[in-house]
């Protein structure tokens, strides 16, 4: 058995006229994340951390933003696909940890709902998924509420002999 670590990062612009989805939760806010999908950069970073740990192609290659079938798709559906892909190759997620950097909205009160959405997909207990929100101290584009960025890290167990 081998245990592997993966790192993911994503950033999306905020714009008026978009719903804000973050960590699978719909958050009431005047702006939302722009993207071919629902723009949920937290879930995108998490997907890339998982795929990276598993040695799979990254999110852009598995779910291209040029493919009409992913237009407007909920990122939790992409996460579900990525997790099935790992499982079908005999891999198990051990834990994941996420840092989301947003000047606004304040996210602390939404973290439990994000865990409600994500833990069942990942097959993780709540204390095996870390989600931490930080501001950018008003600095740069994130500080001016023009974008939200996210870092994620994940551990994946690979059973010997199961690699595709
Ligand atoms: Mg993205």
Coordinates of C-alpha atoms in Angstrom, one line a residue, residues 10-22 29-42 44 65 70-73 75 145-149:
X10 CA -7.7 27.6 -8.3
X11 CA -8.9 31.1 -8.6
X12 CA -12.0 32.5 -10.3
X13 CA -13.2 36.0 -10.9
X14 CA -16.3 37.4 -9.1
X15 CA -18.9 39.1 -11.2
X16 CA -22.5 40.4 -10.7
X17 CA -25.2 38.4 -12.2
X18 CA -23.7 35.0 -11.1
X19 CA -24.8 32.8 -8.2
X20 CA -22.0 32.2 -5.7
X21 CA -21.2 28.5 -5.2
X22 CA -18.4 27.6 -2.9
X29 CA -24.0 37.3 -2.2
X30 CA -24.2 40.2 -4.7
X31 CA -21.5 38.6 -6.9
X32 CA -20.7 35.0 -7.9
X33 CA -17.7 33.1 -9.4
X34 CA -17.4 33.2 -13.2
X35 CA -16.7 29.9 -14.9
X36 CA -17.8 27.4 -17.6
X37 CA -19.2 25.3 -14.6
X38 CA -20.7 26.9 -11.5
X39 CA -17.2 28.4 -10.9
X40 CA -16.8 26.7 -7.5
X41 CA -13.0 27.2 -7.1
X42 CA -12.9 25.4 -3.8
X44 CA -12.0 22.7 -8.4
X65 CA -14.1 24.1 -20.3
X70 CA -19.9 20.9 -18.7
X71 CA -21.5 24.3 -19.2
X72 CA -23.2 25.4 -16.0
X73 CA -22.6 22.1 -14.4
X75 CA -18.8 21.3 -9.6
X145 CA -13.4 41.3 -3.9
X146 CA -12.7 40.7 -7.6
X147 CA -11.8 37.0 -7.1
X148 CA -11.7 34.1 -4.7
X149 CA -8.8 31.7 -4.6

